[in-house]
Amino acid sequence: MLTNAVVSRVRPKPRAYKLFDGRGLFLFVAPSGLRSFRWRFRLGGKEQLLTIGSFPEVSLADARARCDVAREQLGRGEDPRAARSGTAFDAVTVERAARAWHAHRRSDWTPVHAADVIASLERDVFPAIGALPLAEVTRPLVLATLRAIEARGRIETARRIQQRINAVFAFARSEGWCDHDPAGDVAEALKRALAPRRQPAIVDAGELRQLLAAAGLVDAPIAVKLASRFLALTAVRLAAVRGARWEEIEDLGGAAPVWRVPAARMKLAAAKKVDAANDHLVPLSTPAVEILRDARARVSPAGGLIFPGVAEGAIGRLYARAGFAGRHVPHGWRASFSTILNEALPGERGAIDRALGHVGGGRDEEADGINRKVEGAYNRATHLPRRRRLFDEWASIVA
């Protein structure tokens, strides 16, 4: 049995834990410091969970009394979760609202981004405040949840999670599930993002070959290893490889295989993402084609994602385990590609830039007497043969 002294003294731990009172009532303690009373019961043959309230707003005596009322409701065949106070606000939890918001927005996102969004909520939000009714979530609770993320050194992640919680409550208000937003004002209390810095990237061809060889010897899923090599040979952004699908590969068995990365998955302005004319074409070298054939045979023979199950940090962890932590990251392949090819082929600067999927603009938009911003709007030439020679040259350097 719990006592007021015990409930008052409990402290958060790295993982959530429970302290049981009796007859299904327990105190849930989240890593963020949240302490909430919850009751497990069975309805329709299945175990259910009722969040009674958070401490100290709800005392131990109040929690027991509310639990007794809920038992009476259950005895009458009622669902205590829907009948708690007679309001719609109490019936909707943070997790339920967040999953509804995610389902509503999912069609606007790429499959990879949609998976990343729900994974971040399942990892950082639901264990802390997911079971709370929307009406019980306060700014201090949201801030504590976000600061637990900051404590892991994930400053940008905390800011993204704050934006997602904010969006969930905006969606819930529109649905009539709550009338407040406890996440809107907490951004000012979060740590400032660090100034951007260059991503670690190796720009020596010999060391890059050593990296790929060492990564190949690490005990890791074959999908991660193949995705790593394909990333190296195509020099695209990591998200493009993680979201690559078989239907995007053209002429795989022919003389001029190409990967057509949809504009929707490129780093472009929103208006450009909906125009297929902005798809990014990546000519596939012979080693890149061999990787795809290996993936079809060993990883994804049924179609869909080419490299299924490759998490956002999987390739970075592969490089760290191969002994290259702090020296090269997945995004670093783009710097490697640009630096080494620009040194080897100084006259191909523009082609190298286009091969990376860059568009006109920036500080040098008047370089070489050409307004690159205007050119980017009107010049739709793909220069595929020239670009193919670049990727063949790149494959001969690193493969």
GROMACS .gro file of C-alpha atoms in nm:
model
  399
    1MET     CA    1   0.000   0.000   0.000
    2LEU     CA    2   0.117   0.350  -0.082
    3THR     CA    3   0.141   0.631   0.171
    4ASN     CA    4   0.142   1.009   0.126
    5ALA     CA    5   0.506   1.016   0.238
    6VAL     CA    6   0.611   0.762  -0.024
    7VAL     CA    7   0.424   0.942  -0.303
    8SER     CA    8   0.580   1.276  -0.202
    9ARG     CA    9   0.934   1.135  -0.197
   10VAL     CA   10   0.941   0.948  -0.528
   11ARG     CA   11   1.193   1.074  -0.780
   12PRO     CA   12   1.216   1.016  -1.157
   13LYS     CA   13   1.451   0.757  -1.302
   14PRO     CA   14   1.588   0.714  -1.657
   15ARG     CA   15   1.301   0.473  -1.726
   16ALA     CA   16   0.937   0.505  -1.621
   17TYR     CA   17   0.830   0.287  -1.328
   18LYS     CA   18   0.522   0.204  -1.118
   19LEU     CA   19   0.445   0.192  -0.746
   20PHE     CA   20   0.139  -0.020  -0.668
   21ASP     CA   21  -0.126   0.065  -0.409
   22GLY     CA   22  -0.372  -0.222  -0.446
   23ARG     CA   23  -0.676  -0.345  -0.643
   24GLY     CA   24  -0.524  -0.221  -0.968
   25LEU     CA   25  -0.442   0.133  -0.851
   26PHE     CA   26  -0.081   0.245  -0.897
   27LEU     CA   27   0.139   0.555  -0.923
   28PHE     CA   28   0.311   0.598  -1.258
   29VAL     CA   29   0.641   0.790  -1.241
   30ALA     CA   30   0.775   0.917  -1.575
   31PRO     CA   31   1.136   1.019  -1.654
   32SER     CA   32   1.007   1.377  -1.688
   33GLY     CA   33   0.902   1.376  -1.321
   34LEU     CA   34   0.531   1.335  -1.390
   35ARG     CA   35   0.354   1.137  -1.115
   36SER     CA   36   0.007   1.019  -1.208
   37PHE     CA   37  -0.240   0.779  -1.048
   38ARG     CA   38  -0.370   0.511  -1.283
   39TRP     CA   39  -0.601   0.215  -1.249
   40ARG     CA   40  -0.591  -0.110  -1.444
   41PHE     CA   41  -0.920  -0.291  -1.494
   42ARG     CA   42  -1.078  -0.541  -1.730
   43LEU     CA   43  -1.364  -0.463  -1.965
   44GLY     CA   44  -1.494  -0.696  -2.231
   45GLY     CA   45  -1.229  -0.950  -2.140
   46LYS     CA   46  -0.944  -0.705  -2.212
   47GLU     CA   47  -0.716  -0.513  -1.978
   48GLN     CA   48  -0.782  -0.136  -1.984
   49LEU     CA   49  -0.616   0.167  -1.826
   50LEU     CA   50  -0.779   0.469  -1.660
   51THR     CA   51  -0.569   0.776  -1.576
   52ILE     CA   52  -0.717   0.922  -1.258
   53GLY     CA   53  -0.502   1.233  -1.220
   54SER     CA   54  -0.155   1.366  -1.154
   55PHE     CA   55   0.001   1.429  -0.814
   56PRO     CA   56  -0.009   1.668  -0.626
   57GLU     CA   57  -0.323   1.802  -0.799
   58VAL     CA   58  -0.483   1.468  -0.706
   59SER     CA   59  -0.390   1.333  -0.363
   60LEU     CA   60  -0.360   0.965  -0.275
   61ALA     CA   61  -0.691   0.980  -0.085
   62ASP     CA   62  -0.862   1.146  -0.384
   63ALA     CA   63  -0.717   0.884  -0.619
   64ARG     CA   64  -0.856   0.603  -0.404
   65ALA     CA   65  -1.195   0.770  -0.385
   66ARG     CA   66  -1.208   0.823  -0.761
   67CYS     CA   67  -1.098   0.466  -0.811
   68ASP     CA   68  -1.390   0.346  -0.594
   69VAL     CA   69  -1.631   0.550  -0.808
   70ALA     CA   70  -1.482   0.400  -1.122
   71ARG     CA   71  -1.528   0.048  -0.980
   72GLU     CA   72  -1.896   0.124  -0.918
   73GLN     CA   73  -1.933   0.247  -1.276
   74LEU     CA   74  -1.764  -0.069  -1.401
   75GLY     CA   75  -2.000  -0.276  -1.189
   76ARG     CA   76  -2.293  -0.111  -1.368
   77GLY     CA   77  -2.143  -0.211  -1.702
   78GLU     CA   78  -2.018   0.140  -1.780
   79ASP     CA   79  -1.676   0.226  -1.916
   80PRO     CA   80  -1.517   0.441  -1.641
   81ARG     CA   81  -1.298   0.622  -1.895
   82ALA     CA   82  -1.597   0.766  -2.081
   83ALA     CA   83  -1.801   0.838  -1.769
   84ARG     CA   84  -1.537   1.000  -1.548
   85SER     CA   85  -1.673   1.351  -1.544
   86GLY     CA   86  -1.926   1.362  -1.822
   87THR     CA   87  -1.708   1.578  -2.049
   88ALA     CA   88  -1.554   1.498  -2.384
   89PHE     CA   89  -1.225   1.652  -2.269
   90ASP     CA   90  -1.153   1.373  -2.018
   91ALA     CA   91  -1.225   1.097  -2.270
   92VAL     CA   92  -0.936   1.187  -2.504
   93THR     CA   93  -0.579   1.121  -2.397
   94VAL     CA   94  -0.266   1.279  -2.542
   95GLU     CA   95  -0.174   0.955  -2.717
   96ARG     CA   96  -0.517   0.914  -2.873
   97ALA     CA   97  -0.514   1.276  -2.996
   98ALA     CA   98  -0.157   1.244  -3.126
   99ARG     CA   99  -0.233   0.928  -3.322
  100ALA     CA  100  -0.544   1.090  -3.470
  101TRP     CA  101  -0.339   1.397  -3.571
  102HIS     CA  102  -0.073   1.173  -3.723
  103ALA     CA  103  -0.331   0.978  -3.923
  104HIS     CA  104  -0.481   1.307  -4.045
  105ARG     CA  105  -0.145   1.448  -4.161
  106ARG     CA  106   0.019   1.126  -4.283
  107SER     CA  107  -0.085   1.169  -4.647
  108ASP     CA  108   0.102   1.504  -4.655
  109TRP     CA  109   0.433   1.341  -4.560
  110THR     CA  110   0.670   1.091  -4.711
  111PRO     CA  111   0.645   0.741  -4.557
  112VAL     CA  112   0.987   0.784  -4.395
  113HIS     CA  113   0.898   1.120  -4.237
  114ALA     CA  114   0.563   0.985  -4.116
  115ALA     CA  115   0.741   0.692  -3.952
  116ASP     CA  116   0.995   0.925  -3.791
  117VAL     CA  117   0.720   1.149  -3.649
  118ILE     CA  118   0.524   0.870  -3.481
  119ALA     CA  119   0.845   0.704  -3.360
  120SER     CA  120   0.954   1.028  -3.191
  121LEU     CA  121   0.619   1.056  -3.012
  122GLU     CA  122   0.627   0.692  -2.904
  123ARG     CA  123   0.980   0.734  -2.772
  124ASP     CA  124   0.966   1.076  -2.604
  125VAL     CA  125   0.604   1.178  -2.543
  126PHE     CA  126   0.374   0.883  -2.485
  127PRO     CA  127   0.575   0.730  -2.195
  128ALA     CA  128   0.569   1.067  -2.016
  129ILE     CA  129   0.225   1.220  -2.081
  130GLY     CA  130   0.056   0.995  -2.338
  131ALA     CA  131  -0.196   0.843  -2.095
  132LEU     CA  132  -0.305   1.179  -1.952
  133PRO     CA  133  -0.636   1.332  -2.060
  134LEU     CA  134  -0.572   1.644  -2.266
  135ALA     CA  135  -0.732   1.865  -2.001
  136GLU     CA  136  -0.477   1.755  -1.739
  137VAL     CA  137  -0.165   1.843  -1.940
  138THR     CA  138  -0.002   2.163  -1.815
  139ARG     CA  139   0.286   2.374  -1.943
  140PRO     CA  140   0.520   2.252  -1.666
  141LEU     CA  141   0.447   1.890  -1.762
  142VAL     CA  142   0.523   1.959  -2.129
  143LEU     CA  143   0.838   2.149  -2.038
  144ALA     CA  144   0.957   1.867  -1.811
  145THR     CA  145   0.902   1.620  -2.095
  146LEU     CA  146   1.106   1.835  -2.334
  147ARG     CA  147   1.384   1.901  -2.085
  148ALA     CA  148   1.426   1.526  -2.039
  149ILE     CA  149   1.505   1.515  -2.412
  150GLU     CA  150   1.745   1.808  -2.380
  151ALA     CA  151   1.921   1.625  -2.097
  152ARG     CA  152   2.023   1.360  -2.352
  153GLY     CA  153   2.191   1.633  -2.557
  154ARG     CA  154   1.914   1.633  -2.821
  155ILE     CA  155   1.848   2.006  -2.842
  156GLU     CA  156   1.701   2.009  -3.193
  157THR     CA  157   1.494   1.699  -3.117
  158ALA     CA  158   1.337   1.874  -2.817
  159ARG     CA  159   1.237   2.167  -3.038
  160ARG     CA  160   1.086   1.939  -3.303
  161ILE     CA  161   0.890   1.750  -3.034
  162GLN     CA  162   0.761   2.081  -2.895
  163GLN     CA  163   0.632   2.172  -3.241
  164ARG     CA  164   0.463   1.834  -3.274
  165ILE     CA  165   0.294   1.857  -2.934
  166ASN     CA  166   0.182   2.208  -3.029
  167ALA     CA  167   0.032   2.071  -3.353
  168VAL     CA  168  -0.143   1.788  -3.168
  169PHE     CA  169  -0.316   2.033  -2.934
  170ALA     CA  170  -0.410   2.263  -3.223
  171PHE     CA  171  -0.571   1.962  -3.392
  172ALA     CA  172  -0.743   1.859  -3.065
  173ARG     CA  173  -0.884   2.210  -3.014
  174SER     CA  174  -1.026   2.204  -3.366
  175GLU     CA  175  -1.190   1.869  -3.292
  176GLY     CA  176  -1.341   2.006  -2.971
  177TRP     CA  177  -1.141   1.771  -2.749
  178CYS     CA  178  -0.974   2.044  -2.542
  179ASP     CA  179  -0.966   2.420  -2.512
  180HIS     CA  180  -0.603   2.497  -2.429
  181ASP     CA  181  -0.250   2.451  -2.566
  182PRO     CA  182   0.013   2.378  -2.301
  183ALA     CA  183   0.294   2.354  -2.559
  184GLY     CA  184   0.258   2.687  -2.737
  185ASP     CA  185   0.454   2.905  -2.494
  186VAL     CA  186   0.722   2.664  -2.374
  187ALA     CA  187   0.959   2.715  -2.670
  188GLU     CA  188   1.105   3.020  -2.496
  189ALA     CA  189   1.208   2.800  -2.202
  190LEU     CA  190   1.401   2.554  -2.421
  191LYS     CA  191   1.772   2.570  -2.493
  192ARG     CA  192   1.885   2.752  -2.804
  193ALA     CA  193   2.007   2.541  -3.092
  194LEU     CA  194   2.380   2.531  -3.142
  195ALA     CA  195   2.525   2.721  -3.435
  196PRO     CA  196   2.536   2.502  -3.745
  197ARG     CA  197   2.865   2.333  -3.809
  198ARG     CA  198   3.010   2.128  -4.087
  199GLN     CA  199   2.921   1.762  -4.090
  200PRO     CA  200   3.225   1.535  -4.043
  201ALA     CA  201   3.330   1.410  -4.385
  202ILE     CA  202   3.634   1.227  -4.515
  203VAL     CA  203   3.769   1.379  -4.836
  204ASP     CA  204   4.050   1.132  -4.902
  205ALA     CA  205   3.957   0.856  -5.148
  206GLY     CA  206   4.176   0.595  -4.982
  207GLU     CA  207   4.021   0.656  -4.640
  208LEU     CA  208   3.672   0.637  -4.789
  209ARG     CA  209   3.750   0.295  -4.931
  210GLN     CA  210   3.881   0.192  -4.588
  211LEU     CA  211   3.556   0.313  -4.430
  212LEU     CA  212   3.339   0.107  -4.664
  213ALA     CA  213   3.558  -0.199  -4.617
  214ALA     CA  214   3.548  -0.167  -4.236
  215ALA     CA  215   3.171  -0.110  -4.236
  216GLY     CA  216   3.128  -0.425  -4.442
  217LEU     CA  217   3.291  -0.629  -4.163
  218VAL     CA  218   3.068  -0.497  -3.885
  219ASP     CA  219   2.800  -0.733  -3.754
  220ALA     CA  220   2.495  -0.537  -3.873
  221PRO     CA  221   2.177  -0.604  -4.074
  222ILE     CA  222   2.244  -0.655  -4.443
  223ALA     CA  223   1.988  -0.384  -4.530
  224VAL     CA  224   2.192  -0.127  -4.337
  225LYS     CA  225   2.518  -0.229  -4.506
  226LEU     CA  226   2.365  -0.218  -4.853
  227ALA     CA  227   2.196   0.115  -4.784
  228SER     CA  228   2.531   0.254  -4.668
  229ARG     CA  229   2.708   0.156  -4.990
  230PHE     CA  230   2.419   0.281  -5.205
  231LEU     CA  231   2.429   0.613  -5.018
  232ALA     CA  232   2.802   0.638  -5.082
  233LEU     CA  233   2.764   0.574  -5.456
  234THR     CA  234   2.467   0.806  -5.514
  235ALA     CA  235   2.565   1.096  -5.280
  236VAL     CA  236   2.201   1.179  -5.206
  237ARG     CA  237   2.059   1.280  -4.870
  238LEU     CA  238   2.005   1.001  -4.618
  239ALA     CA  239   1.626   1.042  -4.621
  240ALA     CA  240   1.620   0.973  -4.996
  241VAL     CA  241   1.791   0.636  -4.950
  242ARG     CA  242   1.577   0.538  -4.651
  243GLY     CA  243   1.264   0.617  -4.853
  244ALA     CA  244   1.386   0.468  -5.184
  245ARG     CA  245   1.126   0.245  -5.351
  246TRP     CA  246   1.157  -0.007  -5.631
  247GLU     CA  247   0.914   0.181  -5.854
  248GLU     CA  248   1.159   0.473  -5.860
  249ILE     CA  249   1.426   0.264  -6.034
  250GLU     CA  250   1.414   0.283  -6.414
  251ASP     CA  251   1.583   0.053  -6.668
  252LEU     CA  252   1.759  -0.152  -6.401
  253GLY     CA  253   1.840  -0.429  -6.648
  254GLY     CA  254   1.914  -0.194  -6.937
  255ALA     CA  255   2.205   0.012  -7.059
  256ALA     CA  256   2.113   0.335  -6.879
  257PRO     CA  257   1.968   0.263  -6.532
  258VAL     CA  258   1.843   0.566  -6.341
  259TRP     CA  259   1.701   0.632  -5.996
  260ARG     CA  260   1.423   0.891  -6.021
  261VAL     CA  261   1.391   1.044  -5.675
  262PRO     CA  262   1.045   1.207  -5.657
  263ALA     CA  263   1.044   1.584  -5.603
  264ALA     CA  264   0.820   1.524  -5.301
  265ARG     CA  265   1.113   1.360  -5.122
  266MET     CA  266   1.373   1.619  -5.222
  267LYS     CA  267   1.484   1.921  -5.022
  268LEU     CA  268   1.280   2.174  -5.219
  269ALA     CA  269   1.029   2.450  -5.161
  270ALA     CA  270   0.679   2.314  -5.101
  271ALA     CA  271   0.553   2.444  -5.436
  272LYS     CA  272   0.828   2.256  -5.623
  273LYS     CA  273   0.766   1.928  -5.443
  274VAL     CA  274   0.435   1.874  -5.623
  275ASP     CA  275   0.584   1.909  -5.973
  276ALA     CA  276   0.730   1.589  -6.122
  277ALA     CA  277   0.949   1.810  -6.344
  278ASN     CA  278   1.162   1.861  -6.031
  279ASP     CA  279   1.230   1.490  -5.978
  280HIS     CA  280   1.600   1.429  -5.917
  281LEU     CA  281   1.764   1.186  -6.162
  282VAL     CA  282   2.059   0.982  -6.037
  283PRO     CA  283   2.235   0.773  -6.305
  284LEU     CA  284   2.329   0.440  -6.150
  285SER     CA  285   2.684   0.313  -6.187
  286THR     CA  286   2.756  -0.057  -6.226
  287PRO     CA  287   2.840  -0.101  -5.854
  288ALA     CA  288   2.514   0.077  -5.759
  289VAL     CA  289   2.316  -0.158  -5.983
  290GLU     CA  290   2.487  -0.457  -5.820
  291ILE     CA  291   2.379  -0.331  -5.478
  292LEU     CA  292   2.018  -0.307  -5.596
  293ARG     CA  293   2.027  -0.660  -5.733
  294ASP     CA  294   2.170  -0.781  -5.403
  295ALA     CA  295   1.895  -0.596  -5.214
  296ARG     CA  296   1.626  -0.752  -5.432
  297ALA     CA  297   1.765  -1.098  -5.368
  298ARG     CA  298   1.833  -1.064  -4.995
  299VAL     CA  299   1.631  -0.777  -4.849
  300SER     CA  300   1.316  -0.676  -5.037
  301PRO     CA  301   1.215  -0.921  -5.309
  302ALA     CA  302   0.848  -0.825  -5.289
  303GLY     CA  303   0.885  -0.459  -5.383
  304GLY     CA  304   0.807  -0.148  -5.179
  305LEU     CA  305   1.099   0.003  -4.988
  306ILE     CA  306   1.436  -0.104  -5.122
  307PHE     CA  307   1.601  -0.087  -4.779
  308PRO     CA  308   1.321  -0.154  -4.528
  309GLY     CA  309   1.385  -0.121  -4.159
  310VAL     CA  310   1.686   0.112  -4.186
  311ALA     CA  311   1.640   0.355  -3.896
  312GLU     CA  312   1.748   0.718  -3.914
  313GLY     CA  313   2.064   0.663  -3.710
  314ALA     CA  314   2.150   0.312  -3.830
  315ILE     CA  315   2.415   0.404  -4.088
  316GLY     CA  316   2.578   0.656  -3.855
  317ARG     CA  317   2.603   0.387  -3.588
  318LEU     CA  318   2.749   0.150  -3.847
  319TYR     CA  319   3.031   0.397  -3.918
  320ALA     CA  320   3.093   0.451  -3.549
  321ARG     CA  321   3.122   0.076  -3.489
  322ALA     CA  322   3.358   0.055  -3.785
  323GLY     CA  323   3.593   0.296  -3.605
  324PHE     CA  324   3.501   0.618  -3.786
  325ALA     CA  325   3.300   0.796  -3.515
  326GLY     CA  326   3.341   1.172  -3.543
  327ARG     CA  327   3.522   1.139  -3.877
  328HIS     CA  328   3.241   1.068  -4.120
  329VAL     CA  329   2.862   1.075  -4.108
  330PRO     CA  330   2.605   0.965  -4.369
  331HIS     CA  331   2.549   1.322  -4.492
  332GLY     CA  332   2.926   1.353  -4.532
  333TRP     CA  333   2.916   1.157  -4.858
  334ARG     CA  334   2.785   1.467  -5.031
  335ALA     CA  335   3.088   1.667  -4.919
  336SER     CA  336   3.317   1.380  -5.018
  337PHE     CA  337   3.158   1.360  -5.364
  338SER     CA  338   3.179   1.736  -5.423
  339THR     CA  339   3.531   1.785  -5.287
  340ILE     CA  340   3.701   1.491  -5.456
  341LEU     CA  341   3.530   1.534  -5.795
  342ASN     CA  342   3.586   1.911  -5.800
  343GLU     CA  343   3.956   1.850  -5.739
  344ALA     CA  344   3.973   1.577  -6.003
  345LEU     CA  345   3.749   1.754  -6.258
  346PRO     CA  346   3.771   2.130  -6.197
  347GLY     CA  347   3.582   2.209  -6.518
  348GLU     CA  348   3.273   2.016  -6.404
  349ARG     CA  349   3.173   2.232  -6.109
  350GLY     CA  350   2.822   2.302  -6.240
  351ALA     CA  351   2.755   1.940  -6.333
  352ILE     CA  352   2.875   1.821  -5.994
  353ASP     CA  353   2.643   2.066  -5.822
  354ARG     CA  354   2.346   1.952  -6.030
  355ALA     CA  355   2.435   1.588  -5.965
  356LEU     CA  356   2.388   1.664  -5.596
  357GLY     CA  357   2.039   1.798  -5.666
  358HIS     CA  358   2.124   2.160  -5.589
  359VAL     CA  359   1.922   2.439  -5.750
  360GLY     CA  360   2.026   2.789  -5.847
  361GLY     CA  361   2.056   3.070  -5.597
  362GLY     CA  362   2.276   3.152  -5.303
  363ARG     CA  363   2.566   3.390  -5.265
  364ASP     CA  364   2.720   3.310  -5.605
  365GLU     CA  365   2.402   3.330  -5.812
  366GLU     CA  366   2.579   3.564  -6.058
  367ALA     CA  367   2.889   3.341  -6.085
  368ASP     CA  368   3.047   3.303  -6.430
  369GLY     CA  369   2.814   3.569  -6.570
  370ILE     CA  370   2.508   3.344  -6.522
  371ASN     CA  371   2.216   3.425  -6.295
  372ARG     CA  372   2.180   3.075  -6.148
  373LYS     CA  373   1.846   3.157  -5.984
  374VAL     CA  374   1.694   3.247  -6.320
  375GLU     CA  375   1.865   2.953  -6.489
  376GLY     CA  376   1.720   2.718  -6.228
  377ALA     CA  377   1.372   2.841  -6.313
  378TYR     CA  378   1.401   2.795  -6.689
  379ASN     CA  379   1.680   2.552  -6.776
  380ARG     CA  380   1.527   2.203  -6.762
  381ALA     CA  381   1.808   2.015  -6.931
  382THR     CA  382   1.909   1.704  -6.735
  383HIS     CA  383   2.251   1.647  -6.897
  384LEU     CA  384   2.216   1.279  -6.808
  385PRO     CA  385   2.511   1.150  -7.018
  386ARG     CA  386   2.742   1.404  -6.854
  387ARG     CA  387   2.601   1.327  -6.512
  388ARG     CA  388   2.639   0.953  -6.574
  389ARG     CA  389   3.010   1.001  -6.647
  390LEU     CA  390   3.043   1.177  -6.311
  391PHE     CA  391   2.883   0.891  -6.119
  392ASP     CA  392   3.088   0.632  -6.308
  393GLU     CA  393   3.401   0.830  -6.219
  394TRP     CA  394   3.287   0.850  -5.857
  395ALA     CA  395   3.225   0.475  -5.843
  396SER     CA  396   3.577   0.408  -5.975
  397ILE     CA  397   3.714   0.619  -5.691
  398VAL     CA  398   3.526   0.474  -5.393
  399ALA     CA  399   3.387   0.134  -5.494
   0.00000   0.00000   0.00000
